Coordinates of C-alpha atoms in Angstrom, one line a residue:
Chain I
M1 CA 91.8 -51.0 343.4
P2 CA 94.0 -52.5 346.2
I3 CA 95.9 -50.0 348.3
R4 CA 99.2 -51.5 347.4
T5 CA 98.5 -50.9 343.7
L6 CA 97.6 -47.3 344.4
V7 CA 100.7 -46.8 346.3
A8 CA 102.8 -48.4 343.6
L9 CA 101.2 -46.1 341.0
A10 CA 101.8 -43.1 343.2
I11 CA 105.4 -43.9 343.6
A12 CA 105.7 -44.5 339.8
G13 CA 104.1 -41.1 339.2
L14 CA 106.6 -39.4 341.6
L15 CA 109.6 -41.3 340.1
A16 CA 108.5 -40.3 336.6
G17 CA 110.1 -37.0 337.4
C18 CA 113.5 -38.6 337.7
A19 CA 116.4 -37.9 335.4
T20 CA 116.0 -39.1 331.8
H21 CA 117.9 -42.3 330.8
F22 CA 119.9 -41.9 327.7
V23 CA 120.2 -45.1 325.8
N24 CA 123.6 -44.5 324.1
V25 CA 127.1 -44.5 325.6
P26 CA 130.1 -42.4 324.5
L27 CA 132.9 -43.6 322.2
P28 CA 136.1 -44.4 324.0
D29 CA 138.8 -41.8 323.4
G30 CA 140.4 -42.0 319.9
E31 CA 137.9 -44.5 318.6
G32 CA 135.3 -44.1 315.8
N33 CA 132.5 -46.3 314.7
P34 CA 133.9 -48.6 311.9
E35 CA 131.9 -49.3 308.8
R36 CA 132.5 -53.0 308.1
R37 CA 130.1 -53.5 305.2
S38 CA 130.7 -52.8 301.5
I39 CA 128.9 -53.4 298.3
D40 CA 129.9 -56.5 296.4
V41 CA 130.8 -55.5 292.9
S42 CA 133.0 -58.5 292.1
D43 CA 130.6 -59.5 289.3
K44 CA 129.2 -56.5 287.5
S45 CA 126.6 -58.5 285.7
R46 CA 124.8 -59.2 289.0
P47 CA 122.2 -56.7 290.0
V48 CA 122.8 -54.4 292.9
I49 CA 119.5 -54.2 294.8
V50 CA 118.4 -51.4 297.1
V51 CA 115.2 -51.8 299.1
A52 CA 113.2 -49.2 301.0
L53 CA 110.6 -50.4 303.5
S54 CA 107.9 -48.0 304.7
G55 CA 106.3 -47.4 308.0
G56 CA 102.9 -48.7 309.0
G57 CA 103.3 -51.1 311.9
S58 CA 102.8 -54.7 311.3
R59 CA 101.1 -54.0 308.0
A60 CA 104.4 -52.5 306.7
A61 CA 106.4 -55.3 308.4
A62 CA 104.2 -58.0 306.7
L63 CA 104.3 -56.3 303.3
G64 CA 108.1 -55.8 303.4
W65 CA 108.5 -59.4 304.6
N66 CA 106.5 -60.7 301.7
V67 CA 108.4 -58.6 299.2
L68 CA 111.8 -59.9 300.5
K69 CA 110.4 -63.5 300.2
E70 CA 109.5 -62.7 296.6
L71 CA 113.1 -61.7 296.0
R72 CA 114.3 -64.8 297.7
G73 CA 112.0 -66.9 295.4
V74 CA 113.6 -65.7 292.2
K75 CA 116.6 -67.7 291.1
Y76 CA 118.8 -66.8 288.1
S77 CA 121.8 -68.6 286.6
K78 CA 125.3 -67.4 286.7
P79 CA 128.3 -69.4 285.3
G80 CA 129.1 -72.0 287.9
A81 CA 126.4 -71.0 290.3
E82 CA 122.7 -70.2 290.8
R83 CA 121.8 -67.1 292.7
R84 CA 118.8 -65.6 294.2
L85 CA 117.8 -62.0 293.9
I86 CA 117.8 -61.7 297.7
D87 CA 121.5 -62.5 297.7
D88 CA 122.0 -59.3 295.7
V89 CA 120.3 -57.0 298.2
A90 CA 123.0 -54.5 299.1
V91 CA 121.1 -51.9 301.0
V92 CA 117.9 -51.9 303.0
S93 CA 116.6 -48.6 304.3
S94 CA 113.6 -48.6 306.6
V95 CA 111.3 -46.6 308.9
S96 CA 108.9 -47.6 311.6
G97 CA 107.2 -51.0 311.1
G98 CA 109.5 -51.7 308.1
S99 CA 112.4 -51.5 310.5
T100 CA 111.3 -54.6 312.3
I101 CA 111.7 -56.8 309.3
A102 CA 114.7 -54.9 308.0
A103 CA 116.6 -55.4 311.2
F104 CA 115.5 -59.0 311.5
Y105 CA 116.6 -59.7 307.9
G106 CA 119.9 -58.0 308.5
L107 CA 120.6 -60.0 311.6
N108 CA 119.5 -63.4 310.4
G109 CA 119.8 -63.4 306.7
P110 CA 117.5 -64.5 303.9
D111 CA 117.2 -68.1 304.9
A112 CA 115.7 -67.2 308.3
L113 CA 113.0 -65.0 306.9
D114 CA 110.3 -67.5 307.8
Q115 CA 111.2 -67.2 311.4
F116 CA 109.8 -63.6 311.3
E117 CA 106.3 -64.9 311.0
P118 CA 105.6 -65.6 314.7
F119 CA 106.0 -61.9 315.3
L120 CA 103.2 -61.2 312.9
V121 CA 101.0 -63.9 314.2
K122 CA 101.3 -62.9 317.9
D123 CA 98.9 -60.3 319.3
N124 CA 101.7 -57.8 320.2
V125 CA 99.2 -55.1 321.2
K126 CA 97.8 -57.4 323.8
S127 CA 101.3 -58.1 325.1
L128 CA 102.1 -54.4 325.3
L129 CA 98.9 -53.6 327.2
A130 CA 99.5 -56.5 329.6
A131 CA 103.0 -55.2 330.2
A132 CA 101.7 -51.6 330.6
A133 CA 99.1 -52.8 333.1
N134 CA 101.9 -54.0 335.4
P135 CA 102.6 -51.1 337.9
F136 CA 105.9 -52.6 338.9
A137 CA 107.1 -52.4 335.3
W138 CA 106.3 -48.7 335.3
I139 CA 108.2 -48.3 338.6
D140 CA 111.2 -50.1 337.1
H141 CA 111.2 -48.0 334.0
A142 CA 110.7 -44.8 336.1
I143 CA 113.5 -45.6 338.5
H144 CA 115.9 -46.0 335.5
G145 CA 114.7 -42.9 333.8
G146 CA 112.9 -44.8 331.1
S147 CA 109.5 -44.3 329.5
R148 CA 106.6 -46.0 328.0
T149 CA 108.7 -46.6 324.9
D150 CA 110.6 -49.2 326.9
F151 CA 107.6 -51.5 326.6
V152 CA 108.1 -51.6 322.9
V153 CA 111.8 -52.2 323.3
D154 CA 111.0 -55.0 325.7
M155 CA 108.5 -56.5 323.2
M156 CA 111.0 -56.3 320.3
N157 CA 113.7 -57.9 322.3
A158 CA 111.4 -60.7 323.5
E159 CA 109.9 -61.4 320.1
L160 CA 112.7 -60.5 317.6
F161 CA 116.1 -59.4 318.7
H162 CA 116.9 -61.1 322.0
G163 CA 119.4 -58.5 323.2
R164 CA 121.4 -58.6 320.0
T165 CA 123.4 -55.4 319.1
M166 CA 124.0 -53.2 316.2
A167 CA 127.5 -54.7 315.8
E168 CA 125.9 -57.8 314.4
L169 CA 124.2 -55.8 311.7
N170 CA 127.4 -54.2 310.8
Q171 CA 129.5 -57.1 309.6
P172 CA 131.5 -57.8 306.4
G173 CA 129.3 -59.5 303.8
K174 CA 126.1 -58.2 305.2
P175 CA 123.9 -55.6 303.4
F176 CA 123.8 -52.0 304.7
V177 CA 120.7 -52.1 306.9
I178 CA 119.8 -48.5 307.7
L179 CA 117.1 -47.9 310.4
N180 CA 115.9 -44.4 310.3
G181 CA 114.4 -42.2 313.0
T182 CA 113.4 -38.5 313.1
D183 CA 115.1 -35.9 315.2
M184 CA 111.9 -34.4 316.7
A185 CA 113.5 -31.0 317.4
G186 CA 114.8 -30.2 314.0
G187 CA 112.9 -32.7 311.8
E188 CA 116.1 -34.2 310.4
V189 CA 116.3 -37.8 309.4
F190 CA 118.6 -39.5 312.0
S191 CA 120.0 -42.8 310.6
F192 CA 121.5 -45.5 312.8
R193 CA 124.7 -45.6 310.8
P194 CA 128.3 -45.5 312.0
G195 CA 128.9 -42.1 310.5
M196 CA 125.9 -40.5 312.3
F197 CA 127.0 -42.1 315.6
D198 CA 130.5 -40.7 315.0
D199 CA 128.8 -37.3 314.7
I200 CA 127.4 -37.6 318.2
C201 CA 130.5 -39.4 319.5
A202 CA 128.5 -42.4 320.7
K203 CA 129.2 -46.1 320.3
L204 CA 126.9 -47.8 317.8
D205 CA 128.2 -51.3 318.1
T206 CA 126.9 -51.9 321.6
L207 CA 123.4 -50.3 321.1
P208 CA 120.7 -53.0 321.2
V209 CA 119.0 -53.5 317.9
A210 CA 115.6 -53.4 319.8
I211 CA 116.3 -49.8 320.9
A212 CA 117.2 -48.7 317.3
A213 CA 114.2 -50.4 315.8
A214 CA 111.8 -49.2 318.6
T215 CA 113.2 -45.6 318.0
S216 CA 112.5 -45.9 314.3
A217 CA 109.0 -47.0 315.1
D218 CA 108.4 -44.5 318.0
V219 CA 105.0 -43.1 317.3
P220 CA 104.9 -39.7 319.0
I221 CA 102.4 -39.0 321.7
I222 CA 101.4 -42.6 322.1
F223 CA 105.0 -43.3 323.0
A224 CA 107.7 -41.0 324.4
P225 CA 110.6 -40.0 322.3
E226 CA 113.8 -42.1 322.8
A227 CA 116.5 -40.0 324.5
Y228 CA 120.1 -39.9 323.1
R229 CA 122.9 -37.9 324.5
N230 CA 125.2 -36.0 322.2
Y231 CA 128.6 -36.7 323.7
S232 CA 130.4 -34.5 321.2
E233 CA 130.1 -31.7 323.8
T234 CA 132.3 -33.5 326.3
H235 CA 134.1 -36.2 324.4
C236 CA 135.9 -36.7 321.0
K237 CA 137.7 -33.5 321.5
G238 CA 140.2 -32.5 318.9
R239 CA 139.0 -34.9 316.2
P240 CA 139.0 -33.3 312.7
I241 CA 135.8 -32.3 311.0
P242 CA 135.4 -34.3 307.8
T243 CA 136.4 -32.3 304.7
W244 CA 133.0 -32.5 303.1
I245 CA 131.3 -30.8 306.1
T246 CA 133.9 -28.0 306.2
N247 CA 133.7 -27.5 302.5
K248 CA 129.9 -27.4 302.3
L249 CA 129.7 -24.8 305.0
T250 CA 132.4 -22.6 303.5
Q251 CA 131.8 -22.9 299.8
K252 CA 130.1 -19.8 298.4
T253 CA 127.7 -21.3 295.8
G254 CA 126.9 -24.6 297.5
P255 CA 123.8 -23.3 299.4
Y256 CA 122.4 -22.0 296.1
I257 CA 123.0 -25.1 294.1
N258 CA 122.4 -27.8 296.6
L259 CA 120.7 -26.5 299.7
P260 CA 119.8 -30.0 301.1
E261 CA 123.5 -31.0 301.1
Y262 CA 124.4 -27.7 302.9
R263 CA 121.8 -28.4 305.5
R264 CA 123.1 -31.9 306.0
A265 CA 126.6 -30.6 306.5
R266 CA 125.3 -28.0 308.9
Y267 CA 123.4 -30.7 310.9
A268 CA 126.5 -32.9 311.0
N269 CA 128.7 -29.9 312.1
D270 CA 126.2 -29.0 314.8
L271 CA 126.2 -32.6 316.1
R272 CA 130.0 -32.7 316.2
W273 CA 130.1 -29.3 318.0
G274 CA 132.1 -28.1 315.1
P275 CA 133.1 -24.4 314.6
D276 CA 130.4 -21.8 314.4
P277 CA 127.4 -24.1 314.9
F278 CA 123.8 -23.2 314.0
R279 CA 122.6 -25.0 317.1
K280 CA 124.2 -26.4 320.2
I281 CA 122.9 -29.9 320.3
Q282 CA 123.3 -31.6 323.7
Y283 CA 120.4 -34.1 323.6
L284 CA 118.5 -35.8 320.8
Y285 CA 115.0 -36.9 321.2
L286 CA 114.2 -39.3 318.4
V287 CA 110.8 -40.5 317.2
D288 CA 109.3 -42.5 314.4
G289 CA 111.3 -42.2 311.1
G290 CA 108.1 -41.9 309.3
L291 CA 107.6 -38.3 310.4
A292 CA 110.5 -37.1 308.2
D293 CA 110.2 -39.7 305.4
N294 CA 107.7 -42.6 305.6
L295 CA 109.5 -44.5 302.9
G296 CA 113.1 -44.4 304.1
I297 CA 114.0 -42.9 300.8
H298 CA 116.4 -40.2 302.2
S299 CA 118.9 -42.9 303.0
V300 CA 118.4 -44.6 299.6
L301 CA 119.1 -41.2 297.9
D302 CA 122.2 -40.8 300.0
T303 CA 123.6 -44.3 299.3
I304 CA 123.1 -43.9 295.5
E305 CA 124.1 -40.3 294.9
S306 CA 126.1 -39.0 297.8
P307 CA 129.9 -38.8 297.1
H308 CA 130.7 -39.3 300.8
D309 CA 128.3 -42.1 301.6
P310 CA 130.3 -45.1 302.9
A311 CA 128.5 -47.5 300.5
R312 CA 130.5 -45.7 297.7
M313 CA 127.7 -46.6 295.2
L314 CA 128.3 -43.4 293.1
M315 CA 132.0 -44.3 292.8
H316 CA 131.1 -47.9 291.7
I317 CA 128.6 -46.5 289.1
N318 CA 131.3 -44.1 287.8
N319 CA 133.8 -46.9 287.7
G320 CA 131.5 -49.1 285.7
N321 CA 131.3 -51.7 288.4
I322 CA 127.5 -51.7 288.6
N323 CA 125.6 -52.5 285.4
N324 CA 122.2 -53.2 286.9
L325 CA 120.8 -51.1 289.6
V326 CA 117.5 -52.2 291.1
V327 CA 115.6 -50.0 293.6
V328 CA 112.6 -51.5 295.3
V329 CA 110.4 -49.2 297.3
V330 CA 107.7 -50.8 299.4
N331 CA 104.9 -48.4 300.4
A332 CA 102.4 -49.9 302.8
R333 CA 100.4 -46.7 303.2
S334 CA 97.0 -47.2 304.6
D335 CA 94.2 -45.2 302.9
P336 CA 90.8 -46.6 303.8
V337 CA 88.0 -46.2 301.4
E338 CA 85.5 -45.4 304.2
S339 CA 86.4 -42.1 305.8
E340 CA 85.0 -38.7 306.5
Y341 CA 83.9 -38.5 302.9
T342 CA 80.8 -40.5 303.8
S343 CA 80.0 -39.1 307.2
P344 CA 77.6 -36.2 307.7
D345 CA 79.1 -35.4 311.1
R346 CA 81.8 -32.9 311.5
P347 CA 85.1 -34.7 312.2
G348 CA 86.1 -34.7 315.9
I349 CA 89.4 -33.9 317.5
F350 CA 90.9 -37.4 316.9
S351 CA 90.1 -37.3 313.2
M352 CA 91.7 -33.9 313.1
I353 CA 94.8 -35.1 314.9
D354 CA 95.0 -38.0 312.4
S355 CA 94.8 -35.5 309.5
V356 CA 97.3 -33.0 310.9
T357 CA 99.9 -35.8 311.3
G358 CA 98.9 -38.1 308.4
V359 CA 98.5 -35.5 305.6
P360 CA 101.9 -33.8 306.0
I361 CA 103.6 -37.2 306.4
N362 CA 102.0 -38.5 303.1
S363 CA 102.8 -35.2 301.4
T364 CA 106.5 -35.3 302.4
T365 CA 106.7 -38.9 301.5
A366 CA 105.3 -38.3 298.1
S367 CA 107.8 -35.4 297.6
V368 CA 110.8 -37.6 298.6
N369 CA 109.5 -40.4 296.4
A370 CA 109.4 -37.9 293.5
Q371 CA 113.0 -37.1 294.2
L372 CA 113.9 -40.7 293.9
D373 CA 112.0 -41.0 290.6
V374 CA 113.9 -38.0 289.2
L375 CA 117.2 -39.5 290.3
L376 CA 116.5 -42.8 288.7
A377 CA 115.3 -41.1 285.5
Q378 CA 118.4 -39.1 285.4
L379 CA 120.6 -42.1 285.8
K380 CA 118.7 -43.8 283.0
A381 CA 119.1 -40.8 280.8
A382 CA 122.8 -40.6 281.6
A383 CA 123.2 -44.2 280.6
Q384 CA 122.2 -43.3 277.1
I385 CA 125.4 -41.2 276.9
D386 CA 127.2 -41.4 273.6
R387 CA 130.7 -41.0 275.0
P388 CA 133.2 -43.9 275.1
D389 CA 134.8 -42.5 278.3
A390 CA 131.7 -43.0 280.3
P391 CA 131.9 -46.2 282.4
F392 CA 128.2 -45.9 283.4
K393 CA 127.2 -46.1 279.8
N394 CA 124.5 -48.8 279.4
L395 CA 123.8 -48.8 283.1
R396 CA 120.4 -50.5 283.5
V397 CA 118.1 -49.0 286.2
Y398 CA 115.0 -50.8 287.4
G399 CA 112.8 -48.7 289.7
I400 CA 110.2 -50.9 291.3
L401 CA 107.6 -49.1 293.5
V402 CA 105.3 -51.4 295.3
D403 CA 102.1 -49.5 296.2
F404 CA 98.6 -50.7 296.8
D405 CA 97.4 -48.1 294.3
Q406 CA 99.0 -50.2 291.5
L407 CA 96.4 -52.9 292.0
R408 CA 94.1 -52.7 289.1
P409 CA 90.6 -51.5 289.9
S410 CA 89.5 -52.8 286.4
I411 CA 90.1 -56.3 287.7
P412 CA 87.4 -57.0 290.4
E413 CA 89.7 -59.3 292.5
Q414 CA 92.4 -56.7 292.5
K415 CA 90.0 -53.9 293.4
K416 CA 88.8 -55.9 296.4
L417 CA 92.4 -56.7 297.3
R418 CA 93.4 -53.0 297.1
D419 CA 90.5 -51.9 299.3
R420 CA 91.2 -54.5 301.9
A421 CA 94.9 -53.8 302.0
K422 CA 94.4 -50.1 302.3
A423 CA 92.0 -50.6 305.2
I424 CA 94.4 -52.6 307.4
P425 CA 95.0 -50.5 310.5
T426 CA 98.4 -49.4 311.7
S427 CA 99.1 -51.5 314.7
W428 CA 101.5 -54.1 316.1
T429 CA 98.8 -56.7 315.7
I430 CA 97.6 -58.0 312.4
S431 CA 94.9 -60.6 311.8
A432 CA 95.4 -63.8 309.8
E433 CA 93.1 -62.5 307.1
D434 CA 95.0 -59.3 306.8
R435 CA 98.3 -61.2 306.6
A436 CA 96.9 -63.2 303.7
V437 CA 95.8 -60.0 302.0
L438 CA 99.3 -58.6 302.2
K439 CA 100.9 -61.9 301.0
E440 CA 98.7 -61.8 297.9
A441 CA 99.2 -58.1 297.4
A442 CA 103.0 -58.4 297.5
E443 CA 102.9 -61.2 295.0
V444 CA 100.5 -59.5 292.6
L445 CA 102.3 -56.1 292.8
M446 CA 105.7 -57.5 292.2
H447 CA 104.7 -59.9 289.5
Q448 CA 102.8 -57.3 287.5
H449 CA 105.4 -54.5 287.8
P450 CA 107.0 -53.9 284.4
C451 CA 110.4 -53.3 285.8
F452 CA 110.3 -56.5 287.9
Q453 CA 109.3 -58.4 284.8
R454 CA 112.0 -56.6 282.8
L455 CA 114.7 -57.5 285.3
L456 CA 113.7 -61.2 285.2
L457 CA 113.7 -61.0 281.4
D458 CA 117.2 -59.5 281.3
L459 CA 118.4 -62.2 283.8
N460 CA 116.9 -64.9 281.6
V461 CA 114.5 -66.0 284.3
K462 CA 111.4 -67.8 283.1
A463 CA 108.1 -67.0 284.9
P464 CA 104.5 -67.4 283.7
Y465 CA 103.6 -63.8 284.6
I466 CA 106.3 -62.2 282.4
D467 CA 104.9 -60.4 279.4
P468 CA 107.9 -59.3 277.3
V469 CA 106.1 -56.6 275.4
F470 CA 104.6 -55.1 278.6
A471 CA 108.0 -55.4 280.3
K472 CA 110.0 -53.8 277.6
G473 CA 107.4 -51.1 277.0
G474 CA 106.9 -50.3 280.7
C475 CA 110.6 -50.4 281.6
P476 CA 112.8 -49.5 278.6
Q477 CA 116.5 -50.0 279.0
P478 CA 119.5 -49.1 276.9
Chain E
M1 CA 119.3 -33.2 293.1
A2 CA 120.3 -32.7 289.4
I3 CA 123.0 -35.1 288.1
E4 CA 125.9 -33.3 286.4
F5 CA 128.9 -34.5 284.4
L6 CA 132.5 -33.9 285.1
V7 CA 135.7 -35.0 283.3
V8 CA 139.0 -34.7 285.2
K9 CA 142.0 -34.9 282.8
F10 CA 145.4 -36.1 283.9
P11 CA 148.2 -38.0 282.2
E12 CA 147.8 -41.0 284.5
S13 CA 144.8 -43.0 285.8
R14 CA 144.1 -41.8 289.4
D15 CA 141.2 -41.7 291.7
V16 CA 139.2 -38.5 291.5
L17 CA 138.3 -37.1 295.0
A18 CA 135.4 -34.8 295.6
D19 CA 135.8 -33.1 299.0
D20 CA 138.2 -36.0 299.8
S21 CA 135.8 -38.8 298.9
P22 CA 136.6 -41.0 295.9
V23 CA 134.0 -40.7 293.1
G24 CA 135.7 -42.3 290.1
K25 CA 138.7 -42.1 287.8
T26 CA 140.5 -39.5 285.8
N27 CA 139.9 -39.3 282.1
K28 CA 136.4 -40.7 282.5
T29 CA 133.0 -38.9 282.4
L30 CA 131.8 -38.9 286.0
L31 CA 128.3 -38.4 287.4
L32 CA 128.0 -36.1 290.5
P33 CA 125.1 -34.3 292.1
A34 CA 125.0 -30.6 291.3
D35 CA 127.1 -28.8 293.9
E36 CA 130.4 -27.0 294.5
Y37 CA 133.3 -29.4 295.1
E38 CA 136.9 -29.3 295.9
I39 CA 138.4 -31.7 293.4
S40 CA 141.7 -33.4 294.0
L41 CA 143.5 -36.6 293.0
S42 CA 144.7 -39.7 294.9
G43 CA 148.5 -39.9 295.4
T44 CA 150.9 -37.1 294.9
G45 CA 152.9 -35.5 292.1
Y46 CA 150.1 -33.4 290.5
T47 CA 149.3 -29.8 290.4
P48 CA 147.4 -27.8 291.4
A49 CA 146.8 -29.4 294.8
S50 CA 143.0 -29.1 294.3
Q51 CA 140.5 -27.2 292.2
D52 CA 137.2 -25.7 293.3
V53 CA 134.5 -26.4 290.8
I54 CA 130.9 -25.2 290.6
L55 CA 129.2 -28.2 289.0
T56 CA 126.0 -27.2 287.4
G57 CA 124.5 -26.7 284.0
T58 CA 126.4 -29.5 282.3
S59 CA 125.0 -32.3 280.1
T60 CA 126.1 -35.5 278.5
Q61 CA 127.3 -33.6 275.5
N62 CA 128.9 -30.8 277.5
P63 CA 130.5 -32.1 280.7
M64 CA 132.6 -29.8 282.8
V65 CA 136.3 -30.5 282.0
I66 CA 139.1 -29.7 284.3
A67 CA 142.7 -30.8 284.1
F68 CA 145.6 -31.5 286.5
S69 CA 149.2 -31.8 285.4
L70 CA 152.1 -33.9 286.5
A71 CA 154.0 -31.8 289.1
T72 CA 157.4 -33.0 288.0
A73 CA 156.9 -31.5 284.5
L74 CA 156.5 -28.1 286.1
T75 CA 158.7 -28.1 289.2
T76 CA 161.8 -29.2 287.1
G77 CA 160.8 -26.9 284.3
L78 CA 163.8 -25.7 282.2
T79 CA 166.3 -27.7 284.2
G80 CA 164.4 -30.8 283.2
A81 CA 164.3 -29.8 279.6
K82 CA 168.0 -29.0 279.6
A83 CA 168.8 -32.3 281.3
K84 CA 167.0 -34.2 278.6
T85 CA 168.8 -32.2 276.0
A86 CA 172.1 -32.8 277.7
K87 CA 171.4 -36.5 277.7
T88 CA 170.9 -36.3 273.9
R89 CA 174.0 -34.2 273.4
K90 CA 176.3 -36.2 275.6
A91 CA 176.6 -39.1 273.2
P92 CA 177.6 -37.1 270.2
K93 CA 180.0 -35.1 272.3
A94 CA 181.8 -38.3 273.3
K95 CA 182.4 -39.0 269.6
K96 CA 183.4 -35.6 268.5
A97 CA 186.0 -33.2 269.9
K98 CA 184.3 -30.2 271.4
P99 CA 185.7 -26.8 272.2
S100 CA 186.7 -26.5 275.9
T101 CA 183.9 -24.0 276.7
K102 CA 181.3 -26.4 275.5
K103 CA 182.8 -29.3 277.4
A104 CA 182.6 -27.3 280.6
T105 CA 178.9 -26.4 279.8
T106 CA 178.0 -30.0 279.2
K107 CA 179.6 -31.1 282.5
K108 CA 177.7 -28.3 284.2
K109 CA 174.4 -29.6 282.6
A110 CA 175.2 -33.1 283.7
A111 CA 175.7 -31.9 287.2
T112 CA 172.4 -30.0 287.1
K113 CA 170.7 -33.2 285.8
K114 CA 172.2 -35.2 288.6
K115 CA 171.0 -32.6 291.1
A116 CA 167.5 -32.6 289.5
A117 CA 167.4 -36.4 289.7
T118 CA 168.3 -36.3 293.4
K119 CA 165.5 -33.7 294.0
K120 CA 163.0 -35.9 292.2
S121 CA 163.7 -38.8 294.4

C-alpha cells in the first residue's frame, strides 16, 4: 500500500477520536415545529388509508414500492371525479428499508413513483464500498465528527433525496410520512415528527431527509448510530409541558390501566427536561427503527388511537368523518427455507449474532402486529354498536397485511414465489430477478387478500380477481 | 390497548377534550383507549371545569356517562329564578294595582335582574 495511503489512514484513525458531530440544530427561541399536514375528511365516503412499510433493505423498499403502485393502479368513481386509492393514503409509517420508499413517495407524490426504480436497479452496495475505500472520505467524515453512517447518507442524497429537507415532507395536502428510528439507549421508538423534535427542542424542517431515512435504516454494528443532541437541556426554557404528559405522570391509575402510555409520557417528559425526570437525556443515539418495531406499527397505532396524535384520527372517527378505514401493513421479512435446520455443523458466531438480533426483532414485531390486529378488531366490533348516538356506527375497517407467508403453498407457483421472496437477502442491492419476484409477490398478495377485494367491491371497482363470496366471508363488514 | 366508550352529556354541542386534546363531541358515544383522563369541554360557561375519569370496563351497551352543566344556571342560581319570575309577574302588575310593599319588592327584583344580566355579560 502506498505510504501516502497509510499516512492518510493513520490520520483518519487519529481524527476518529474527534468530537461527535450532532446532525440536528436547536429550535430558535420561542419557536416550535409546526405540523402542516392534516387528514382530508371532506368526503367521508372516501377511504382513509394508512400504510406501514417494514424494514429489510432494498427488499422492503421494492415490496413497499410495488404495493404503493398497486394502490395507484386502482381507480374508483366518485361523483364528478375519478380517484385512485393512492390519493387516499393519509399516513405512511416506515422503518429501515421501507423508509427509503416512504420518504421518496412523500417528497415526490404518487405520479413520480416510477422514478424510484433506478435506486433499486443500481448496485448501491458497490457504491458504498467504493466510497468507503476512499481514505480521504474517511478523513473528511472524521474531521467533521462523522461516522461510517455518513456513507449511507451520502448514497441516499445522491440517489434519492438530493439535499431535500424534512420541511418538504411536512406540507399541507401531503400524507403524514413518519420515518421511525430506535433510541438505542432506552429502546424507544423515535419518530421523525414535529412533536418529537419539539421534545428535544430541535428544528425538524431543516434536517435533510437523507439523514432521517439513513437513521431509520441505521443497522447497528455495521453502521454507527446517528448522533442527535437534546437541546432541551439548554434551550426552550420556560415552555409549558403539554397537558397529556403532566396528566399521565400524575394520574394515579394511569400506569395500571395503560402502562405504555405512561411510559410514552415519561419519555417525552425526560426529553423535554421536564419536572422530576426518570433520566437526564442529553444525547440521543438513534439506530435502525426495526430494532424496536420492524413494521412501523407503533406510529400506526398512535395515529389511529392516540387522543393527542396530531393526525386527530380518533377525533375524526368519533365525529363520524371516517366511514372507511384501510390499514395496509407490508411485511418484507426474510425467512430463508435453507438454514441451520439442514446443517449438521454447530452454528458459528455470525449465525448466533444473526439469531440474537433477528429472533427478538421478529418476536417484538409479531407482538406489535398483534396489537394492531386487536385494535382493528375492536374498532370493527365497536362499529356494530346499536346506539343512535355513535357517529362511528357502521365504520368499515379493512386490515390488509401483506406477508410472504400468505402465498399459498398449495399452489406450486405461489410456493416457489414464497420461497424465493423469503430468501432475498437484506442489502442495499437487489438483483433484477429478485425485483421481479417482489413485483409478482406484491400483486398476488394484494389481489388475493379478502379485505383488498372487499374494499374494491364496496367501492364498486371491477377486477377479474375479485371473488365476492371470498371477499365478504374473509372480510365481513357492518 | 382496550377501546372504551364514553358519553359526555351537556345541554349544548361542544368539543370534548381528553387531557386538552379534542376527541369528539358532547352527547355522542366516543371511543377512547382505556386510561385515566381529565375531561373538559371547549369554550367556557360550563361546570365543573374538568372531570377526572378512569375509563375502563365499559362496553357498547354500558358506556361511562359523565355530565357537565351550564355554568350560568348554577352561578345565577336563585337570583336567576327570581328574575325569571319577576319578568313573568311584571306584566300582570302593570295591569293590576298592587299594594305598595309588593311594588317595592318587584322594583327590587327588577334591579337584581338587571344586576344579574350585567354580571352575565
